[in-house]
CSV table of C-alpha atoms in Angstrom, one decimal:
chain,number,residue,atom,x,y,z
A,27,MET,CA,21.9,84.0,-86.1
A,28,ASN,CA,21.0,86.5,-83.4
A,29,SER,CA,22.0,90.2,-83.3
A,30,GLN,CA,25.0,89.6,-81.1
A,31,SER,CA,26.4,86.9,-83.3
A,32,LEU,CA,25.8,89.0,-86.4
A,33,ALA,CA,27.6,92.0,-84.8
A,34,LEU,CA,30.6,89.8,-83.9
A,35,TRP,CA,30.7,88.3,-87.4
A,36,LEU,CA,30.8,91.8,-88.9
A,37,VAL,CA,33.5,93.1,-86.6
A,38,GLY,CA,35.8,90.0,-86.9
A,39,PRO,CA,36.1,90.0,-90.7
A,40,ALA,CA,36.5,93.8,-90.8
A,41,LEU,CA,39.5,93.6,-88.5
A,42,GLU,CA,40.9,90.7,-90.4
A,43,ILE,CA,40.8,92.6,-93.6
A,44,VAL,CA,42.6,95.5,-91.9
A,45,ILE,CA,45.4,93.2,-90.7
A,46,LEU,CA,45.7,91.3,-94.0
A,47,ALA,CA,45.7,94.5,-96.1
A,48,ARG,CA,48.4,96.0,-93.9
A,49,ALA,CA,50.4,92.8,-94.1
A,50,LEU,CA,50.3,92.9,-97.9
A,51,VAL,CA,51.4,96.5,-98.0
A,52,ILE,CA,54.5,96.2,-95.8
A,53,GLY,CA,55.3,92.6,-96.3
A,54,TRP,CA,54.5,91.1,-92.8
A,55,PHE,CA,53.4,87.8,-94.3
A,56,ARG,CA,57.0,87.0,-95.2
A,57,THR,CA,58.1,87.3,-91.6
A,58,CYS,CA,55.1,85.5,-90.0
A,59,PRO,CA,53.6,83.2,-92.7
A,60,PHE,CA,51.7,81.0,-90.2
A,61,PHE,CA,50.2,83.8,-88.3
A,62,PHE,CA,48.9,85.6,-91.4
A,63,GLY,CA,47.9,82.3,-92.9
A,64,TYR,CA,45.8,81.7,-89.7
A,65,ILE,CA,44.1,85.2,-90.1
A,66,ALA,CA,43.4,84.6,-93.8
A,67,ASN,CA,42.1,81.1,-93.1
A,68,VAL,CA,39.6,82.4,-90.5
A,69,PHE,CA,38.5,85.2,-92.8
A,70,PHE,CA,37.7,82.9,-95.7
A,71,GLN,CA,36.1,80.4,-93.4
A,72,ASP,CA,33.8,83.2,-92.0
A,73,ILE,CA,32.6,84.0,-95.5
A,74,PHE,CA,32.3,80.3,-96.6
A,75,PHE,CA,30.5,79.2,-93.4
A,76,LEU,CA,28.0,82.1,-93.7
A,77,VAL,CA,27.2,81.0,-97.3
A,78,VAL,CA,26.7,77.4,-96.3
A,79,TYR,CA,24.7,78.4,-93.3
A,80,ILE,CA,22.3,80.4,-95.4
A,81,PHE,CA,22.0,78.2,-98.5
A,82,LYS,CA,23.0,74.7,-97.5
A,83,PHE,CA,22.3,74.5,-93.8
A,84,ARG,CA,22.3,70.7,-93.6
A,85,TYR,CA,26.0,70.7,-94.5
A,86,TYR,CA,26.9,73.4,-92.0
A,87,ALA,CA,27.8,71.1,-89.1
A,88,PRO,CA,30.3,68.8,-90.9
A,89,VAL,CA,31.8,71.7,-92.8
A,90,TYR,CA,32.2,73.7,-89.6
A,91,TRP,CA,33.9,70.9,-87.7
A,92,TYR,CA,36.4,70.1,-90.4
A,93,GLY,CA,37.1,73.8,-90.8
A,94,GLU,CA,37.7,74.0,-87.1
A,95,PHE,CA,40.2,71.2,-87.3
A,96,PHE,CA,42.2,73.0,-90.0
A,97,SER,CA,42.1,76.2,-87.9
A,98,LEU,CA,43.4,74.2,-84.9
A,99,LEU,CA,46.3,72.9,-86.9
A,100,LEU,CA,47.2,76.4,-88.0
A,101,GLY,CA,46.8,77.6,-84.4
A,102,CYS,CA,49.5,75.1,-83.4
A,103,ALA,CA,51.7,76.5,-86.1
A,104,VAL,CA,51.1,80.0,-84.8
A,105,ALA,CA,52.3,79.0,-81.3
A,106,TRP,CA,55.4,77.4,-82.9
A,107,GLU,CA,56.0,80.6,-84.9
A,108,ILE,CA,55.8,82.8,-81.7
A,109,PHE,CA,58.7,80.7,-80.3
A,110,ARG,CA,60.6,81.3,-83.5
A,111,LEU,CA,60.0,85.1,-83.4
A,112,VAL,CA,60.9,85.4,-79.7
A,113,LEU,CA,63.9,83.0,-79.6
A,114,GLY,CA,65.1,83.6,-83.1
A,115,PRO,CA,68.3,85.4,-82.0
A,116,TYR,CA,69.2,82.4,-79.7
A,117,PRO,CA,69.8,79.5,-82.1
A,118,GLY,CA,70.5,76.8,-79.6
A,119,ALA,CA,67.8,77.5,-77.0
A,120,GLY,CA,65.3,78.4,-79.7
A,121,ARG,CA,65.8,75.2,-81.7
A,122,MET,CA,65.4,73.1,-78.5
A,123,ALA,CA,62.3,74.9,-77.4
A,124,ARG,CA,60.6,74.7,-80.8
A,125,ASN,CA,61.5,71.0,-81.2
A,126,VAL,CA,60.1,70.2,-77.7
A,127,LEU,CA,56.9,72.1,-78.5
A,128,LEU,CA,56.5,70.4,-81.9
A,129,PHE,CA,57.0,67.0,-80.4
A,130,VAL,CA,54.4,67.5,-77.7
A,131,LEU,CA,51.9,68.9,-80.1
A,132,ILE,CA,52.3,66.0,-82.6
A,133,MET,CA,52.0,63.4,-79.8
A,134,THR,CA,48.8,65.0,-78.4
A,135,LEU,CA,47.4,65.3,-81.9
A,136,SER,CA,48.2,61.7,-82.8
A,137,LYS,CA,46.6,60.4,-79.5
A,138,GLY,CA,43.5,62.4,-80.0
A,139,LEU,CA,42.9,61.1,-83.6
A,140,VAL,CA,43.2,57.4,-82.6
A,141,GLY,CA,39.7,57.3,-81.3
A,142,THR,CA,38.3,58.8,-84.5
A,143,TRP,CA,40.4,56.5,-86.7
A,144,ASN,CA,39.1,53.4,-84.9
A,145,GLY,CA,35.5,54.7,-85.1
A,146,ASP,CA,35.0,54.8,-81.3
A,147,VAL,CA,34.2,58.5,-80.8
A,148,PRO,CA,32.2,60.9,-82.9
A,149,TRP,CA,34.3,63.5,-84.8
A,150,ALA,CA,32.7,66.5,-83.1
A,151,VAL,CA,33.4,65.1,-79.6
A,152,THR,CA,36.9,64.2,-80.5
A,153,LEU,CA,37.6,67.6,-81.9
A,154,VAL,CA,36.3,69.5,-78.8
A,155,GLU,CA,38.5,67.3,-76.6
A,156,LEU,CA,41.5,67.6,-78.9
A,157,GLU,CA,41.1,71.4,-79.1
A,158,ARG,CA,41.0,71.6,-75.3
A,159,ASN,CA,44.2,69.5,-75.0
A,160,LEU,CA,46.1,71.3,-77.7
A,161,ARG,CA,45.1,74.8,-76.5
A,162,ALA,CA,46.1,73.8,-73.0
A,163,ILE,CA,49.6,72.8,-74.3
A,164,GLN,CA,49.9,76.1,-76.2
A,165,ALA,CA,48.8,78.0,-73.1
A,166,VAL,CA,51.4,76.3,-70.9
A,167,SER,CA,54.1,76.7,-73.5
A,168,LEU,CA,53.3,80.5,-73.8
A,169,ILE,CA,53.4,80.9,-70.0
A,170,VAL,CA,56.8,79.2,-69.9
A,171,LEU,CA,58.0,81.4,-72.7
A,172,ALA,CA,56.7,84.5,-70.8
A,173,LEU,CA,58.6,83.4,-67.7
A,174,PHE,CA,61.7,82.8,-69.9
A,175,ILE,CA,61.4,86.4,-71.3
A,176,ALA,CA,61.0,87.9,-67.8
A,177,TYR,CA,63.9,85.9,-66.3
A,178,TYR,CA,66.4,86.6,-69.1
A,179,ARG,CA,64.9,90.0,-69.9
A,180,VAL,CA,64.6,89.1,-73.6
A,181,PRO,CA,63.8,92.2,-75.7
A,182,LEU,CA,60.8,91.8,-78.1
A,183,SER,CA,60.1,93.7,-81.3
A,184,ARG,CA,56.8,95.5,-81.5
A,185,HIS,CA,55.2,93.0,-83.8
A,186,ALA,CA,56.4,89.9,-81.9
A,187,LYS,CA,55.0,91.5,-78.7
A,188,GLY,CA,51.6,92.1,-80.3
A,189,ILE,CA,51.3,88.6,-81.8
A,190,PHE,CA,52.4,87.1,-78.4
A,191,VAL,CA,50.0,89.1,-76.3
A,192,GLY,CA,47.0,88.8,-78.6
A,193,TYR,CA,47.3,85.1,-79.2
A,194,GLY,CA,48.0,84.5,-75.5
A,195,ILE,CA,44.7,86.2,-74.6
A,196,PHE,CA,42.9,84.2,-77.2
A,197,VAL,CA,44.3,80.8,-76.1
A,198,ALA,CA,43.9,81.5,-72.4
A,199,THR,CA,40.2,82.3,-72.9
A,200,LEU,CA,39.7,79.2,-75.1
A,201,VAL,CA,41.3,76.9,-72.5
A,202,LEU,CA,39.1,78.4,-69.7
A,203,THR,CA,35.8,78.2,-71.7
A,204,LEU,CA,36.5,74.7,-73.1
A,205,THR,CA,37.3,73.4,-69.6
A,206,LEU,CA,34.1,74.9,-68.2
A,207,ARG,CA,32.2,73.5,-71.2
A,208,ALA,CA,33.5,70.0,-70.4
A,209,SER,CA,32.7,70.4,-66.7
A,210,ILE,CA,29.3,72.1,-66.9
A,211,GLY,CA,28.1,70.5,-70.1
A,212,HIS,CA,25.3,71.7,-72.4
A,213,ALA,CA,24.2,74.5,-69.9
A,214,PHE,CA,27.4,76.3,-70.7
A,215,GLN,CA,27.0,76.0,-74.5
A,216,ALA,CA,25.4,79.4,-75.1
A,217,THR,CA,28.1,81.2,-73.0
A,218,TRP,CA,30.8,79.3,-74.9
A,219,GLU,CA,29.4,80.3,-78.3
A,220,PHE,CA,29.4,83.9,-77.2
A,221,VAL,CA,32.8,84.1,-75.3
A,222,GLN,CA,34.8,82.3,-78.0
A,223,PRO,CA,34.2,84.9,-80.8
A,224,VAL,CA,34.5,87.8,-78.3
A,225,SER,CA,38.0,86.6,-77.2
A,226,TYR,CA,39.0,86.3,-80.9
A,227,VAL,CA,37.7,89.9,-81.7
A,228,LEU,CA,39.7,91.1,-78.6
A,229,ALA,CA,42.8,89.4,-80.0
A,230,LEU,CA,42.2,91.0,-83.4
A,231,GLY,CA,42.0,94.4,-81.7
A,232,VAL,CA,45.4,93.8,-79.9
A,233,TRP,CA,47.0,92.7,-83.2
A,234,CYS,CA,45.6,95.8,-85.0
A,235,ARG,CA,47.0,98.0,-82.3
A,236,TRP,CA,50.5,96.5,-82.1
A,237,LEU,CA,51.0,95.5,-85.7
A,238,TRP,CA,50.2,99.0,-86.9
A,239,GLY,CA,53.5,100.8,-86.6
A,240,GLU,CA,57.1,100.8,-87.6
A,241,GLU,CA,58.9,97.6,-86.7
A,242,ARG,CA,62.2,98.0,-84.9
A,243,SER,CA,64.6,95.2,-84.2
A,244,PRO,CA,65.4,95.0,-80.5
A,245,LEU,CA,68.9,94.9,-79.1
A,246,VAL,CA,69.9,91.4,-78.2
A,247,GLY,CA,71.4,91.8,-74.7
A,248,SER,CA,71.0,88.3,-73.1
A,249,GLN,CA,72.3,86.1,-75.9
A,250,ALA,CA,75.5,85.0,-74.3
A,251,ARG,CA,73.9,84.1,-71.0
A,252,ILE,CA,71.0,82.2,-72.7
A,253,GLU,CA,73.3,80.2,-74.9
A,254,GLN,CA,75.6,79.4,-72.0
A,255,ASP,CA,72.7,78.0,-70.0
A,256,TYR,CA,71.6,76.1,-73.1
A,257,GLN,CA,75.0,74.6,-73.6
A,258,SER,CA,75.2,73.5,-70.0
A,259,LEU,CA,71.7,71.9,-70.2
A,260,ALA,CA,72.6,70.1,-73.4
A,261,LEU,CA,75.9,68.8,-71.9
A,262,VAL,CA,74.0,67.4,-68.9
A,263,THR,CA,71.4,65.8,-71.2
A,264,ARG,CA,74.1,64.2,-73.4
A,265,LYS,CA,75.9,62.8,-70.3
A,266,GLY,CA,72.6,61.5,-69.0
A,267,LEU,CA,71.7,59.8,-72.3
A,268,ARG,CA,75.3,58.3,-72.5
A,269,GLY,CA,75.0,56.9,-69.0
A,270,ALA,CA,71.6,55.4,-69.8
A,271,ARG,CA,72.9,53.7,-72.9
A,272,GLU,CA,75.9,52.3,-71.0
A,273,PHE,CA,73.6,51.1,-68.3
A,274,LEU,CA,71.3,49.4,-70.7
A,275,GLY,CA,74.2,47.9,-72.6
A,276,ARG,CA,75.6,46.3,-69.4
A,277,THR,CA,72.2,45.1,-68.4
A,278,MET,CA,71.5,43.4,-71.7
A,279,ARG,CA,74.8,41.6,-71.9
A,280,PRO,CA,74.5,37.8,-71.1
């Protein structure tokens, strides 16, 4: 472990402790269980991985990759939770958006695990590709959510804005670095190993800044318009599905 890696390792857990301690004091973890579960998971993994690295180095690689898989699953849960935080006041539109995101994430995860289940692709290779795909889906979904917020002028609470911005920076950096790693190959490995923890420390800094303060519930000013648009979309969708069923029914009759 070089000096840069050691410095990042020291800064990361220190900021994680600050966030988790603050969450316990004011009860944030009840509002955002997946987000704070993600922070706690990374903190304990940092400690555990360091112990394995020092005392049982031969087990470090498999332990690391399985830990990364669990963190990736929690990351998907964080993306879902951001949708819940932002669209919570809009039950119809929020439920539809969360269900679509969950469906796409599950389908991508299932497809990515097929190769490993059949024994065709090594676990480490599968996980890197799977992380790139899942992070890309999260990035696209967060961009769509940002456009939704801008279009409808959705007000955000201080904590929701902080989680959204910090996680957005982290995911965007991951997608970029994982894509470059897949394109350039091993030559980009050293850069990837440096940029990834730096982006996470930057996200931790954003979270410390925005989550440290009094939370105020924003005024919901666009609920009627958003729900009206959702009802119109749902009506069009139901009509389309009904027409498709009727068409298939006529086609299959002898």
